[in-house]
Tab-separated table of C-alpha atoms and ligand atoms in Angstrom:
chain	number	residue	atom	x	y	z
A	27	UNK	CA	-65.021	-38.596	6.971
A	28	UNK	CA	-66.248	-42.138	7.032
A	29	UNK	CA	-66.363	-42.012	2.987
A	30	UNK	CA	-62.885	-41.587	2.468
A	31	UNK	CA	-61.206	-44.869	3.501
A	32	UNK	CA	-64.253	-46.965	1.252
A	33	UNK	CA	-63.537	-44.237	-1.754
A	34	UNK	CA	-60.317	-45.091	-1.617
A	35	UNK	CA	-60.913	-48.598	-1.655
A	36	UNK	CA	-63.402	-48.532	-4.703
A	37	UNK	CA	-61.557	-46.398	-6.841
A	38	UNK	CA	-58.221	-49.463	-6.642
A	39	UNK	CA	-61.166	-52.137	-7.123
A	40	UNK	CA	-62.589	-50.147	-10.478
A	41	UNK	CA	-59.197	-49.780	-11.222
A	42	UNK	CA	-58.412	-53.544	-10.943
A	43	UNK	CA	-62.254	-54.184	-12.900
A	44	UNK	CA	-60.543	-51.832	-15.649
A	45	UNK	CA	-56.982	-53.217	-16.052
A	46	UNK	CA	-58.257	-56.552	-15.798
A	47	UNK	CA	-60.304	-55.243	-19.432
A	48	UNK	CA	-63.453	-56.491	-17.468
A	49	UNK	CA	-65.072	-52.825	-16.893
A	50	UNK	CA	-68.847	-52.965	-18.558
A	51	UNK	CA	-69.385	-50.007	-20.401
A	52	UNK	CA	-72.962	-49.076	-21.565
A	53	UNK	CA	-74.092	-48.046	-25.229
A	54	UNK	CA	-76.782	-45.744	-25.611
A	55	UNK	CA	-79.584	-46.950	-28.161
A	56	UNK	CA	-81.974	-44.300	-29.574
A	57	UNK	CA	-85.302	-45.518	-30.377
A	58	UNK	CA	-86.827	-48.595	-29.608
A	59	UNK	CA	-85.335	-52.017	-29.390
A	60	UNK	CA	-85.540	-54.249	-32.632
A	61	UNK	CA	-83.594	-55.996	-35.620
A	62	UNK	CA	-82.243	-52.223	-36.383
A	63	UNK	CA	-80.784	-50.192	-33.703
A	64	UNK	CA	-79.173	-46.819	-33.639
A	65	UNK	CA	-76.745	-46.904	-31.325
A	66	UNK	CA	-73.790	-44.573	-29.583
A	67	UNK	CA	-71.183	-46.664	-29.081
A	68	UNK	CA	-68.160	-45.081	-27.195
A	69	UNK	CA	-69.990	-42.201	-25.083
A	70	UNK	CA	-69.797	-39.534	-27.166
A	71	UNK	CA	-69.127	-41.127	-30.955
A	72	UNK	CA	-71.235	-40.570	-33.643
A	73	UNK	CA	-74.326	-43.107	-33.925
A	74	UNK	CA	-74.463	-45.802	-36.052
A	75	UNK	CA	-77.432	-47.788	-37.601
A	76	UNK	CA	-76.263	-51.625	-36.704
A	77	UNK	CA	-78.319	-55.023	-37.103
A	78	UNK	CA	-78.931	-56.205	-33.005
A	79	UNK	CA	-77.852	-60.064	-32.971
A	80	UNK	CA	-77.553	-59.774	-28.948
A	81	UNK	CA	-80.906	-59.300	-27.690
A	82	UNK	CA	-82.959	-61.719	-25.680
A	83	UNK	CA	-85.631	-60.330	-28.180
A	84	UNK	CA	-86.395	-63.873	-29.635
A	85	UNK	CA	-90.043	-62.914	-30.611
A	86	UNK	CA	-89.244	-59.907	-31.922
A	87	UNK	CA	-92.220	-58.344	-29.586
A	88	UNK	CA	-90.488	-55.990	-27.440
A	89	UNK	CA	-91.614	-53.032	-29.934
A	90	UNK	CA	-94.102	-54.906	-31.849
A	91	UNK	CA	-97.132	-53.264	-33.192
A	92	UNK	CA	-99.306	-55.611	-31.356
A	93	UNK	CA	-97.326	-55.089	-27.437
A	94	UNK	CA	-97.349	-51.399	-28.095
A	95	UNK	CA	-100.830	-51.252	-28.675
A	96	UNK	CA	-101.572	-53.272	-25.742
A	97	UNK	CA	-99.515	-51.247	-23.487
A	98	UNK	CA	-101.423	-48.074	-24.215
A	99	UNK	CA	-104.826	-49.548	-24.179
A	100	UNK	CA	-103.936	-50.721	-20.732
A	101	UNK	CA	-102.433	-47.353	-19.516
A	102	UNK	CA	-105.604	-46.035	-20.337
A	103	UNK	CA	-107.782	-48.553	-18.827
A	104	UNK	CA	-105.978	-49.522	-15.726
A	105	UNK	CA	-104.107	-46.493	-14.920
A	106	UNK	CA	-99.757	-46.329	-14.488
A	107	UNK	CA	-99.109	-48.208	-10.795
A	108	UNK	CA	-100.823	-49.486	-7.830
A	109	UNK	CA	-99.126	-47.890	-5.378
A	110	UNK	CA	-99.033	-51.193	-3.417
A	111	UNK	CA	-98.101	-54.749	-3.183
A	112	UNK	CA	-100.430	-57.176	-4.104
A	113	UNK	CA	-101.994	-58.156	-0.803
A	114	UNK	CA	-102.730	-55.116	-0.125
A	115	UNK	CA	-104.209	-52.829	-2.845
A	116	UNK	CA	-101.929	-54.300	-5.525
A	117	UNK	CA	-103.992	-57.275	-7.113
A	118	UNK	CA	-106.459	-56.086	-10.033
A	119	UNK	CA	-108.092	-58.570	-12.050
A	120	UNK	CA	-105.350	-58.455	-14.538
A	121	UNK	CA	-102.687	-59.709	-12.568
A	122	UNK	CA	-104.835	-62.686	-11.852
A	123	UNK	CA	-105.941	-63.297	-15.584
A	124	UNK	CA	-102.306	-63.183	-16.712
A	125	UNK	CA	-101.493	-65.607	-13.964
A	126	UNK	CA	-104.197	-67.945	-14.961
A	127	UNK	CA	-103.273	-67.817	-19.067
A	128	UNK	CA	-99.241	-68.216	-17.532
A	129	UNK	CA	-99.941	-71.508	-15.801
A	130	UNK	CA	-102.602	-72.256	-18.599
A	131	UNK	CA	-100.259	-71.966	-21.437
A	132	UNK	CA	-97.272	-73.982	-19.630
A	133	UNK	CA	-99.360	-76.495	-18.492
A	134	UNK	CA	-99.542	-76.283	-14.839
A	135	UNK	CA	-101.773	-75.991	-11.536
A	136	UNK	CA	-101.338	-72.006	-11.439
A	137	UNK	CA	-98.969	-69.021	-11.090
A	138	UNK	CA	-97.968	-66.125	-9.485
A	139	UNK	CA	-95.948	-63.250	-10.946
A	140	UNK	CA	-93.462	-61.284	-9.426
A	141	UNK	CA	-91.226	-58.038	-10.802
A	142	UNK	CA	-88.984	-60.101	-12.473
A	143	UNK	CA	-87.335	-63.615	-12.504
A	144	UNK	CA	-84.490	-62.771	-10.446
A	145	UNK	CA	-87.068	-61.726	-7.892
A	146	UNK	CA	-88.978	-65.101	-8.834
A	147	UNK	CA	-85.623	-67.132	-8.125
A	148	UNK	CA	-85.014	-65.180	-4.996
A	149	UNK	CA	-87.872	-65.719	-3.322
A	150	UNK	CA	-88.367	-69.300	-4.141
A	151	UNK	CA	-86.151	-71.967	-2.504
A	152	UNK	CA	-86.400	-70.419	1.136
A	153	UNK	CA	-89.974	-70.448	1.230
A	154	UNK	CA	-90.319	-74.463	0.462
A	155	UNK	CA	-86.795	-76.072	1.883
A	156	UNK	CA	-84.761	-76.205	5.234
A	157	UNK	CA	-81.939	-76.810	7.019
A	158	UNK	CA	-83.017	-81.005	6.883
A	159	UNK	CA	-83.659	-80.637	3.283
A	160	UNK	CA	-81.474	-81.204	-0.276
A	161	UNK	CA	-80.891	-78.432	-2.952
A	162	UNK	CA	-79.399	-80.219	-6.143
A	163	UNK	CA	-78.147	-76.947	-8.460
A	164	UNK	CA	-76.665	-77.273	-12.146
A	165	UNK	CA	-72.914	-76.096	-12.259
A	166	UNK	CA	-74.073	-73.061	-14.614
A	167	UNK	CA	-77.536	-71.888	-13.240
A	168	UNK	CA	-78.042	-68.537	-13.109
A	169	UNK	CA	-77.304	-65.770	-10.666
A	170	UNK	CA	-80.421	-65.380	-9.318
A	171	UNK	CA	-81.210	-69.254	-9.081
A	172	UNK	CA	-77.904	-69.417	-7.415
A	173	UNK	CA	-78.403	-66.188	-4.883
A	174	UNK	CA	-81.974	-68.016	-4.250
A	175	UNK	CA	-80.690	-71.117	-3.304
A	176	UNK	CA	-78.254	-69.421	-1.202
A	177	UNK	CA	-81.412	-67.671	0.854
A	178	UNK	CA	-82.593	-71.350	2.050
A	179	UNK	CA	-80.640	-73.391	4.773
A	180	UNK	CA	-81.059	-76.376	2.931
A	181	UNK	CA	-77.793	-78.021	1.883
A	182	UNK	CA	-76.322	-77.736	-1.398
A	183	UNK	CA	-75.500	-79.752	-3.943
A	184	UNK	CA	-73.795	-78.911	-6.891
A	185	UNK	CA	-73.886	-81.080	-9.946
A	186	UNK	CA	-71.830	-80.745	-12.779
A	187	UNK	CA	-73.444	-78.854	-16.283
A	188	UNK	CA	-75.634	-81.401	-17.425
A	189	UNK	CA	-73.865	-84.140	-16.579
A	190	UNK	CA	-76.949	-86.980	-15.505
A	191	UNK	CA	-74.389	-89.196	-14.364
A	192	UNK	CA	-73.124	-86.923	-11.306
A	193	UNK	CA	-76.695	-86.075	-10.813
A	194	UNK	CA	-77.647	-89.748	-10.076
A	195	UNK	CA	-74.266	-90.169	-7.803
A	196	UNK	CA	-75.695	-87.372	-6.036
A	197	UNK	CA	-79.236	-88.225	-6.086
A	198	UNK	CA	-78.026	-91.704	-4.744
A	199	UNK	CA	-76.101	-90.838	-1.901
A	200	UNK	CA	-77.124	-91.037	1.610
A	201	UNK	CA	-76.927	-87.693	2.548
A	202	UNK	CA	-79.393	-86.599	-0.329
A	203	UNK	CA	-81.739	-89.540	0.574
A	204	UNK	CA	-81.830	-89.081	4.083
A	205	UNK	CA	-82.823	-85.254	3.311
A	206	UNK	CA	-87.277	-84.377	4.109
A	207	UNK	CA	-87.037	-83.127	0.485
A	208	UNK	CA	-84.781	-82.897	-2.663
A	209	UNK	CA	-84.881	-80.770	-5.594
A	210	UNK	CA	-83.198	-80.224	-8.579
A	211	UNK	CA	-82.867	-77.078	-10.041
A	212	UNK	CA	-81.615	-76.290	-13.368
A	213	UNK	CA	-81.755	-73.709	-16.171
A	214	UNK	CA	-83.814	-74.862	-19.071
A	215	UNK	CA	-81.682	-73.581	-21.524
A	216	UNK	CA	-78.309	-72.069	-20.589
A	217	UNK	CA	-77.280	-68.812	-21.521
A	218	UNK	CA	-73.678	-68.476	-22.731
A	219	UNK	CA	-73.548	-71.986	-24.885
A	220	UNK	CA	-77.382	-72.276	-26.143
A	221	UNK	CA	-77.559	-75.656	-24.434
A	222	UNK	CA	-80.904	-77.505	-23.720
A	223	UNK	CA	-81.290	-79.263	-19.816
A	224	UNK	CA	-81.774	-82.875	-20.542
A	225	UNK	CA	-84.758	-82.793	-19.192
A	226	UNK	CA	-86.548	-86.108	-19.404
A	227	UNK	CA	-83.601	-88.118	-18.027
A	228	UNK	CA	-83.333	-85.669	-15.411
A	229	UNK	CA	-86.951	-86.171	-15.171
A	230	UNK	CA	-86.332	-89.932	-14.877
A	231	UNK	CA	-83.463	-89.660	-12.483
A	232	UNK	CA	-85.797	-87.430	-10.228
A	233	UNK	CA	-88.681	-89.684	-10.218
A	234	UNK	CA	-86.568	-92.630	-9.511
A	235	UNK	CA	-85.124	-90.768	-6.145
A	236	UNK	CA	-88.393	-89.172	-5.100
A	237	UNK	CA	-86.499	-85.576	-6.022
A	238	UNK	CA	-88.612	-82.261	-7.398
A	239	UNK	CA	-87.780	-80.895	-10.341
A	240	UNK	CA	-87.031	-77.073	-10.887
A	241	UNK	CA	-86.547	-75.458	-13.742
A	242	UNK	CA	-85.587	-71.650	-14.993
A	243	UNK	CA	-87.001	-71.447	-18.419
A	244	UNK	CA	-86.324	-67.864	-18.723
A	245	UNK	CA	-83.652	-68.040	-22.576
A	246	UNK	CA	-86.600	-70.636	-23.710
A	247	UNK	CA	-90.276	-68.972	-22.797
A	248	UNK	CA	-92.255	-68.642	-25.707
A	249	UNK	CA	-90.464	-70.727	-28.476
A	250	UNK	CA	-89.091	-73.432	-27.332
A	251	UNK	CA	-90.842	-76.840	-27.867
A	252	UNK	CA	-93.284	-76.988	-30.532
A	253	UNK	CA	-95.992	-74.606	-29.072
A	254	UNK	CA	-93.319	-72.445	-27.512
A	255	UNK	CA	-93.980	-73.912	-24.429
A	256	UNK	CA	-90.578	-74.088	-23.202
A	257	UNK	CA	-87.699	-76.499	-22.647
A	258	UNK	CA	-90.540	-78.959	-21.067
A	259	UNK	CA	-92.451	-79.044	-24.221
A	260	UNK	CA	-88.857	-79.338	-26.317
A	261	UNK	CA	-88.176	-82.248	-24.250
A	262	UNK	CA	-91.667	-84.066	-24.438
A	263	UNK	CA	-92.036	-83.193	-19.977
A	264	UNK	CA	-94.939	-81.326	-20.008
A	265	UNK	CA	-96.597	-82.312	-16.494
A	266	UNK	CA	-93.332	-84.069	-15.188
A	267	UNK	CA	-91.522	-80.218	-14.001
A	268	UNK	CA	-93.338	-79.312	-10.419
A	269	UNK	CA	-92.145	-75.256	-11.110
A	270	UNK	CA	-90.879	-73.637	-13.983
A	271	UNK	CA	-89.322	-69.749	-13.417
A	272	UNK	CA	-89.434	-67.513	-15.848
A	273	UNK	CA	-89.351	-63.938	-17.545
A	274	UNK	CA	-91.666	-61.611	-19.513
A	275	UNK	CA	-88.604	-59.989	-19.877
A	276	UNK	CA	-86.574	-61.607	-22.882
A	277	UNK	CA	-89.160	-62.921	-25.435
A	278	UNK	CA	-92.808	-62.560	-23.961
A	279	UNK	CA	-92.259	-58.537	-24.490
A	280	UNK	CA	-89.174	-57.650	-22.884
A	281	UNK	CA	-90.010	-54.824	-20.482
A	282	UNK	CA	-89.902	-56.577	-17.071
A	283	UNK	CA	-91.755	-59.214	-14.942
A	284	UNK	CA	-91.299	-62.678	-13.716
A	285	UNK	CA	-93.490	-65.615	-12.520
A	286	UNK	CA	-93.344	-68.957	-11.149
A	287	UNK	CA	-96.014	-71.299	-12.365
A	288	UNK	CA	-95.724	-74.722	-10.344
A	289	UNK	CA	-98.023	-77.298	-8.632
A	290	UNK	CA	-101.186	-75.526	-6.725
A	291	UNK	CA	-99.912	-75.648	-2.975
A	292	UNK	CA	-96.727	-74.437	-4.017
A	293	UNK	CA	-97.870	-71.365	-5.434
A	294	UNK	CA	-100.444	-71.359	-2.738
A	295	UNK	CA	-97.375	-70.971	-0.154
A	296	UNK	CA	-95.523	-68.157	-2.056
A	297	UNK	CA	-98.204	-66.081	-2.141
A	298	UNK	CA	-98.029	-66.444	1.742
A	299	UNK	CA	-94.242	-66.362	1.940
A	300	UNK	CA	-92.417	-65.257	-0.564
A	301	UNK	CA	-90.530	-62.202	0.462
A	302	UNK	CA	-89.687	-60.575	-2.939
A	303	UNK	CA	-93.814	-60.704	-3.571
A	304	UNK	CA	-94.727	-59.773	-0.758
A	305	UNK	CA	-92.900	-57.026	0.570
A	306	UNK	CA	-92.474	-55.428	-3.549
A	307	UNK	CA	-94.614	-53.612	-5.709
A	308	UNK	CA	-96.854	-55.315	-7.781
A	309	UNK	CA	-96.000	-55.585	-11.583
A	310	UNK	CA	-97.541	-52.388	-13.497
A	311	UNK	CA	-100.647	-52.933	-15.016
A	312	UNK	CA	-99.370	-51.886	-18.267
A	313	UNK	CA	-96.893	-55.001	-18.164
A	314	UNK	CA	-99.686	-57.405	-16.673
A	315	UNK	CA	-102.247	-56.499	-19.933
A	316	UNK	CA	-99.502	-56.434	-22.444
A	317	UNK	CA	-98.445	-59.861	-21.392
A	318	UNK	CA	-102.033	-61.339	-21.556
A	319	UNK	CA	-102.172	-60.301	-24.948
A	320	UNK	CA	-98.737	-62.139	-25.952
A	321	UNK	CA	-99.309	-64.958	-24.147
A	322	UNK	CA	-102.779	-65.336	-26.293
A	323	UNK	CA	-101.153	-64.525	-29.449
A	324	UNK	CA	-98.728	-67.564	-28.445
A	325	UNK	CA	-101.633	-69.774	-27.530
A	326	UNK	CA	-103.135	-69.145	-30.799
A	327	UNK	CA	-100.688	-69.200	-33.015
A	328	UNK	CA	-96.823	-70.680	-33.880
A	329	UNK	CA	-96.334	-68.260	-36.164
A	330	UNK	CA	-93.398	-65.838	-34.446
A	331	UNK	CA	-91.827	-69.272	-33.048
A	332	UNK	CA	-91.763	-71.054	-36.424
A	333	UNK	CA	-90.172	-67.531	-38.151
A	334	UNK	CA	-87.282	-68.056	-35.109
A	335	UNK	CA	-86.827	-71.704	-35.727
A	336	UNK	CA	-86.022	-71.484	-39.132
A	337	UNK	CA	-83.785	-68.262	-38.786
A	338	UNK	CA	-81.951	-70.310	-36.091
A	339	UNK	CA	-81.254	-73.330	-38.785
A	340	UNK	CA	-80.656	-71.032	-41.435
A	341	UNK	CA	-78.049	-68.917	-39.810
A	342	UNK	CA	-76.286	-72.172	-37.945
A	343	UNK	CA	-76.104	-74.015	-41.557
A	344	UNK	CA	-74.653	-70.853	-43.518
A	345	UNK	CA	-72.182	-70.287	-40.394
A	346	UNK	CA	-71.107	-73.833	-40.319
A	347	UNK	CA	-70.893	-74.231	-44.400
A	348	UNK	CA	-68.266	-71.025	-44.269
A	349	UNK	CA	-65.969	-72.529	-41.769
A	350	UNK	CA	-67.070	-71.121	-38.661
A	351	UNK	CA	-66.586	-73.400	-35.487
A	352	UNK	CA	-70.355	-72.987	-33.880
A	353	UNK	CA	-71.131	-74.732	-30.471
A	354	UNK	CA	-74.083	-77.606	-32.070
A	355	UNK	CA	-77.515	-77.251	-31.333
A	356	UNK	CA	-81.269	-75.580	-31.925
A	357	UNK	CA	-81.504	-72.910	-29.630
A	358	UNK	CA	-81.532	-69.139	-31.248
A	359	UNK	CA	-78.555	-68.427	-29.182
A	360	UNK	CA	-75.469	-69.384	-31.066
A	361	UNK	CA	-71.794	-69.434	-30.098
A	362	UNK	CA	-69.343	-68.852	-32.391
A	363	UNK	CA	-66.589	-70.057	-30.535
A	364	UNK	CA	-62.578	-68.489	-30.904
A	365	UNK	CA	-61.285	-69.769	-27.633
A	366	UNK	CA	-58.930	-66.346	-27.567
A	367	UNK	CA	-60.638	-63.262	-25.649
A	368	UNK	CA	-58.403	-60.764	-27.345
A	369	UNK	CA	-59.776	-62.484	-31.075
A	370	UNK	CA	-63.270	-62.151	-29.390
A	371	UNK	CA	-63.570	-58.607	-28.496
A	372	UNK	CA	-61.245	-57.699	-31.700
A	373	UNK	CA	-63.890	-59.306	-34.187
A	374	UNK	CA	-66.646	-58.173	-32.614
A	375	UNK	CA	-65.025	-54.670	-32.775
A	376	UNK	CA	-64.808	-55.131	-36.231
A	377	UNK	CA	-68.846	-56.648	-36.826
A	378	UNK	CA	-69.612	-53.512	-35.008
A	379	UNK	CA	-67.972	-51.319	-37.685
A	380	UNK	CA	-69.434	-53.468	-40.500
A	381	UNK	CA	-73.299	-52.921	-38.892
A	382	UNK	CA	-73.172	-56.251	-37.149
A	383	UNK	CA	-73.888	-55.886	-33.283
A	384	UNK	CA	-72.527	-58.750	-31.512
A	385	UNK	CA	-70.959	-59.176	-28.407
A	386	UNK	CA	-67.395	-61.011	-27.467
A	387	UNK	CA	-67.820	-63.440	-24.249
A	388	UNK	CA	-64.630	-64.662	-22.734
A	389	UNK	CA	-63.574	-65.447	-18.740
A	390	UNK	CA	-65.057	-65.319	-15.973
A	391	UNK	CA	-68.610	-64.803	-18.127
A	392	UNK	CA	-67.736	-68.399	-19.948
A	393	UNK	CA	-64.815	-71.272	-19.087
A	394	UNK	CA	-61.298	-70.225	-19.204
A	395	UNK	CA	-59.884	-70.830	-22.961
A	396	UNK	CA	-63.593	-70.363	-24.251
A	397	UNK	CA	-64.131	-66.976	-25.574
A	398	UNK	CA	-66.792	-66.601	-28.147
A	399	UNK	CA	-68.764	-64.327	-29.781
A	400	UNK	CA	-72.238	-64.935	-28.422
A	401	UNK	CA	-74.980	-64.502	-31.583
A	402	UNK	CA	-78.780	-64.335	-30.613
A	403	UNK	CA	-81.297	-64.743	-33.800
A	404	UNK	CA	-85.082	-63.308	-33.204
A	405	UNK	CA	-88.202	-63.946	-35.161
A	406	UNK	CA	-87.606	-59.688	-35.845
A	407	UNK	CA	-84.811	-61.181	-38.186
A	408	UNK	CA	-85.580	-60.912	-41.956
A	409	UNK	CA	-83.400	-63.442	-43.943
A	410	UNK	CA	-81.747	-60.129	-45.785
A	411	UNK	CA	-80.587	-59.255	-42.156
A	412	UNK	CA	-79.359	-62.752	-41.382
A	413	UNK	CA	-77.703	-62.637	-44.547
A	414	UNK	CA	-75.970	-59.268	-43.652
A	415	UNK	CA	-74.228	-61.114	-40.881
A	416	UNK	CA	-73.422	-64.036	-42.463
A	417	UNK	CA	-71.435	-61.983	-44.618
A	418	UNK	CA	-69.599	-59.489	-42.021
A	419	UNK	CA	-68.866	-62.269	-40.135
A	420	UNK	CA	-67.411	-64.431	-43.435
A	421	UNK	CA	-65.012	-61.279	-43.767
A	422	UNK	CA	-64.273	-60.399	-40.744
A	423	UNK	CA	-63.519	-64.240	-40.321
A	424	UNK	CA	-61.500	-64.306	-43.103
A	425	UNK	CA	-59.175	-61.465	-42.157
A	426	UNK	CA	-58.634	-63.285	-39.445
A	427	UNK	CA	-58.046	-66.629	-40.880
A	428	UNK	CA	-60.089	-68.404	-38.794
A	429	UNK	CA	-62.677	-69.912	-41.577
A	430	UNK	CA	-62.605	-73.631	-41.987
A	431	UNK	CA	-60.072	-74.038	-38.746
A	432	UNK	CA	-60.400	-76.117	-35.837
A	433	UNK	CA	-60.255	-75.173	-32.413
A	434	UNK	CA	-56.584	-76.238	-32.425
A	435	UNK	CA	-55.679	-74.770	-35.380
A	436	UNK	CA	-57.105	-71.117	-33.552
A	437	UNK	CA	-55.558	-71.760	-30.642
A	438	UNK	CA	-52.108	-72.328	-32.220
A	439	UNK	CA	-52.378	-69.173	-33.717
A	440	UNK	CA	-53.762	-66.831	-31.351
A	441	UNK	CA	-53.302	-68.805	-28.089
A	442	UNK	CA	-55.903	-69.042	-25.163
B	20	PLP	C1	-82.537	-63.306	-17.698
B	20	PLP	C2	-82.624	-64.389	-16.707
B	20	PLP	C3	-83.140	-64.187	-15.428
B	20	PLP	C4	-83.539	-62.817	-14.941
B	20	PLP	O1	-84.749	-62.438	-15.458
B	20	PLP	P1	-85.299	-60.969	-15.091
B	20	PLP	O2	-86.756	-61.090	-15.290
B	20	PLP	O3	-84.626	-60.030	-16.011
B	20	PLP	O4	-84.929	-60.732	-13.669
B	20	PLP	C5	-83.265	-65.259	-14.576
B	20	PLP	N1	-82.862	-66.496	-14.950
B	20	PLP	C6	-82.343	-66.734	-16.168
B	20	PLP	C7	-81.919	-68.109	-16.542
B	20	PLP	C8	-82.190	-65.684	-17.073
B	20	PLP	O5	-81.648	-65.919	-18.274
């Protein structure tokens, strides 16, 4: 049997994946997602009620009054699925609204959606760059802009995280000059550290060197920048980015979809080319109506944005005032870095127990030496929640003995 020899060969590799303490294991929620989750956390143990601080959820709209009422409006007016991809029978006048209110709202020539942002990233760089042509790609992008870039045969370049002066030494060199076309992709904001793209001197770099600029806004969406633009709002850009990718599936609702919004030919070409739209289904109306409605609420007011702005400050202040060595910065998600991945997962164990859901990062998902417990604040927060976890995590941090340290201080203690 032609199964055997593989089986045999998977069941060593999940055995490596589990003594290397790297095997995911799921946990059930029951019920919607939202600042409260009940959850069943080993298979089979009894559920707990726990406070979610690791959702991409930054709106708090995946189960909001407002989305769910969309969605079933929309079931009832535009039916379940299409039953085809868009150039076929796939393309009702929703898709194209949402499209127009995407690139609207982002400030660009026009969009086109896809099933979700990996399928955005995927089917992306192939379409616009060849084998004579330069792909410039942030150290820490994203697996899908990554696996996208990888489609094209342009050549890569890859420059280190956010580091402008290896992007100009790149930029500069022959090779890159001598390329039909450069482009420089990056995340907007990154996933694992919270960290914002410098995007205006990367804007500058790119204008000076006749480069495009790319950028995956999917952690940022919806509340970053002052109208929850996005990174290119944050970073005063707006019109200087040729294609942003993104999700509707962290803030703008969470259920699933992706677009690219970018200058008019380029969309223009996608729709012609772009394998992952047009050889895959189109995105259910329910999604397509639900995100029209979000992406008006954004355009008319800051409201949800402003709620996760000042939960961000207010839980990186308290964290920081009780000792607790946090990676600087604005963006909802917020490290709380303990360099050990044993002191990671143990303390995160422990939030679990005291109602706090929070995850423990630690290598290969971050740098080697860098665990941390990854914290993501939403606009679903109330401040009596926020204050919940500030005060699981001052006691679980205390038991530890970790409050007030420094990153040397942990290390000597509990190693790397
Ligand atoms: C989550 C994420 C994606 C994937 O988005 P999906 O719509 O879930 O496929 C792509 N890029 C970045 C940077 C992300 O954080």
């Amino acid at each position: 049997m032609a199964y055997g020899k593989l089986k045999e060969f998977l069941q060593t590799e999940l055995k490596d994946v589990r003594e290397a303490g790297l095997y995911k294991e799921e946990r059930f929620i029951y019920g919607p997602q939202g600042a409260g989750i009940n959850v069943e956390f080993p298979a089979g143990a009894p559920k707990q009620e726990v406070l979610n601080f690791c959702a991409n959820n930054y709106l708090g709209l995946s189960s909001h009054p407002e989305t769910i009422k969309a969605a079933h409006t929309a079931l009832d007016e535009w039916g379940y699925g299409l039953s085809s991809v868009r150039f076929i029978c796939g393309t009702q006048d929703i898709h194209r609204q949402l499209e127009r209110k995407i690139a609207d709202f982002l400030e660009l020539d026009d969009a086109i959606l896809y099933s979700s942002c990996f399928d955005a990233n995927g089917g992306l760089f192939e379409v616009l760059f060849k084998q004579e042509d330069a792909i410039l790609t942030d150290a820490l992008n994203h697996a899908s802009v990554i696996d996208g870039i990888r489609l094209s045969k342009a050549k890569r370049y890859i420059v280190k995280h956010m580091d402008l002066a290896d992007l100009e030494a790149k930029l500069a060199s022959d090779e890159v000059q001598n390329a039909r076309f450069r482009i420089f992709a990056t995340d907007g904001a990154f996933s694992m550290d919270g960290d914002v793209a410098p995007l205006e001197g990367i804007c500058d770099l790119c204008e000076k060197y006749d480069c495009l600029v790319m950028v995956d806004d999917s952690h940022s969406t919806g509340f970053m920048g002052k109208h929850g633009k996005g990174t290119h709002e944050h970073c005063g850009v707006l019109g200087r980015v040729d294609i942003i990718t993104s999700t509707m599936g962290k803030a703008l609702g969470g259920a699933s979809g992706g677009f690219t919004a970018a200058r008019k030919e380029i969309v223009d070409i996608l729709r012609q080319r772009s394998r992952p739209y047009l050889f895959s289904n189109s995105l259910p109306p329910v999604i397509a109506a639900s995100a029209i409605t979000i992406v008006d609420l954004l355009a008319r007011t800051t409201e949800r944005r402003d709620k996760l702005e000042a939960n961000t400050m207010y839980f990186r202040e308290k964290m920081t005032a009780a000792g607790f060595d946090i990676r600087p910065g604005v963006h909802p998600i917020v490290p709380i870095m303990l360099y050990n991945a044993k002191l990671a997962q143990d303390m995160a164990k422990e939030l679990y127990a005291e109602g706090i859901y929070v995850i423990g990062f630690f290598y290969p998902v971050v740098g080697k030496g860098l665990a941390r417990i990854r914290v993501q604040l939403s606009a679903a927060h109330e401040l009596e929640h926020i204050d919940k976890a500030i005060a699981a995590f001052k006691k679980v941090g205390e038991k530890y003995g970790i409050l007030g340290k420094s990153k040397e201080e942990i290390i000597a203690r509990y190693g790397e």
